Amino acid sequence: MAHVMKCSQCGATAVINMPQHRLKLCAEHLVPWVAKMVQKAIERYELFTPDERILVAVSGGKDSLALWDILEQLGYQTEGLHIHLGIDDEGYSDASLAKTAAFAQERGLLLHVVNVREIYGQSIVEVARGRRGGRTCAVCGLVKRHIMNEMAHEDGYDAIATGHNLDDEAAVLLMNTLHWERRFLSKQGPLLPSIHPRLARKVKPLVLLYERETAAYAIVRGIDYVMQECPYAVGASSIRAKGILNQLERHSPGTKVQFYLGFLRAREDGWLPSDRGLDGSVAACPRCGQPTTADGLCAFCRLWEGVR
Ligand code: Q46
Ligand code: ZN
Ligand code: ZN
């Protein structure tokens, strides 16, 4: 006879087993538990307060849509930002926008959409192709950061929230540790404070949740998200790192959370210098006004030189 998993709180059929918390939950009890974990992260890492305005970066994937849903449930002031990157392979960007817009419309939430090709003349794929050694993901990251900072500055948001979960963070931590990337290790975490008026505070309220927990949450809440991965994510080293961490987790539940939270605690205790970047030697880019350490145009503005 098949073994039926029971909710630790009410005895009904559980939809998820979380051995690292010694907890099994049914659909009804999973929703408040997930919201509680997000609230805990917001308070523990002092991410933001209820009177601040939060811009939620929504890609259309399960994590960012779940994040927006949870922050709304918790009563925070949110608006969404979707960046249409112009990735046409398998209709990825159009599908992502469609799901995000439908999500916002159904719930009556305010969504801002920035279409990279319409504004700058080329998609991130095209602009990356025109660059020597321009890896699409590096270009994409640069463009997204710039647009988010610009929007937060112009519309006066207090913070930008992204849907990075514990699996994402642990995978990046593993890669950064393998290469002893001190600069990244000194600032990786759920909170990146604003160190310049043009650079918004960045926060990751899902850091206490495993990816399978946000996925279960999205399904239970009936969130219709883009299932397909970005075609450029395939083969990324972070995906291999996730696989390795999941193997370890299977043998000893809690490995991922201990690895990541242990790192944050070690840094708090002074095991690693905590560096917030920018050492005062920053100038404003003459074109866009965002801070840059380069002499002249910032990396974003150099990227679009000659495109239109
Ligand atoms: S969207 Fe952009 Fe990611 Fe796609 S091109 Fe790479 S960075 S994988 S989060
Ligand atoms: Zn229950
Ligand atoms: Zn610039």
PDB file of N, CA, C and O and ligand atoms in Angstrom, residues 146 285 287-290 297-298 300-301, ligand 3:
ATOM      1  N   HIS A 146      21.014  47.946 -14.875  1.00  0.00           N
ATOM      2  CA  HIS A 146      20.905  49.357 -15.230  1.00  0.00           C
ATOM      3  C   HIS A 146      19.446  49.811 -15.248  1.00  0.00           C
ATOM      4  O   HIS A 146      19.096  50.837 -14.677  1.00  0.00           O
ATOM      5  N   CYS A 285      28.404  58.750 -14.902  1.00  0.00           N
ATOM      6  CA  CYS A 285      28.496  58.562 -16.353  1.00  0.00           C
ATOM      7  C   CYS A 285      27.931  59.816 -17.018  1.00  0.00           C
ATOM      8  O   CYS A 285      26.843  60.269 -16.671  1.00  0.00           O
ATOM      9  N   ARG A 287      26.556  60.267 -19.749  1.00  0.00           N
ATOM     10  CA  ARG A 287      25.332  60.086 -20.521  1.00  0.00           C
ATOM     11  C   ARG A 287      24.124  59.755 -19.653  1.00  0.00           C
ATOM     12  O   ARG A 287      23.094  60.398 -19.755  1.00  0.00           O
ATOM     13  N   CYS A 288      24.241  58.757 -18.782  1.00  0.00           N
ATOM     14  CA  CYS A 288      23.063  58.301 -18.031  1.00  0.00           C
ATOM     15  C   CYS A 288      23.074  58.751 -16.574  1.00  0.00           C
ATOM     16  O   CYS A 288      22.047  58.675 -15.904  1.00  0.00           O
ATOM     17  N   GLY A 289      24.230  59.169 -16.092  1.00  0.00           N
ATOM     18  CA  GLY A 289      24.289  59.668 -14.718  1.00  0.00           C
ATOM     19  C   GLY A 289      24.502  58.602 -13.664  1.00  0.00           C
ATOM     20  O   GLY A 289      24.675  58.906 -12.485  1.00  0.00           O
ATOM     21  N   GLN A 290      24.504  57.329 -14.062  1.00  0.00           N
ATOM     22  CA  GLN A 290      24.741  56.289 -13.056  1.00  0.00           C
ATOM     23  C   GLN A 290      26.224  56.241 -12.704  1.00  0.00           C
ATOM     24  O   GLN A 290      27.077  56.566 -13.532  1.00  0.00           O
ATOM     25  N   LEU A 297      32.188  57.006 -20.368  1.00  0.00           N
ATOM     26  CA  LEU A 297      30.896  56.311 -20.353  1.00  0.00           C
ATOM     27  C   LEU A 297      30.919  55.058 -19.479  1.00  0.00           C
ATOM     28  O   LEU A 297      31.928  54.361 -19.405  1.00  0.00           O
ATOM     29  N   CYS A 298      29.784  54.771 -18.845  1.00  0.00           N
ATOM     30  CA  CYS A 298      29.670  53.548 -18.043  1.00  0.00           C
ATOM     31  C   CYS A 298      29.561  52.342 -18.974  1.00  0.00           C
ATOM     32  O   CYS A 298      29.350  52.501 -20.185  1.00  0.00           O
ATOM     33  N   PHE A 300      27.227  50.212 -19.382  1.00  0.00           N
ATOM     34  CA  PHE A 300      25.927  50.125 -20.049  1.00  0.00           C
ATOM     35  C   PHE A 300      25.885  51.034 -21.273  1.00  0.00           C
ATOM     36  O   PHE A 300      25.485  50.625 -22.358  1.00  0.00           O
ATOM     37  N   CYS A 301      26.300  52.275 -21.110  1.00  0.00           N
ATOM     38  CA  CYS A 301      26.244  53.215 -22.237  1.00  0.00           C
ATOM     39  C   CYS A 301      27.239  52.839 -23.332  1.00  0.00           C
ATOM     40  O   CYS A 301      26.961  53.021 -24.516  1.00  0.00           O
TER      41      CYS A 301
HETATM   42 ZN    ZN B   3      25.929  55.450 -18.607  1.00  0.00          ZN
END
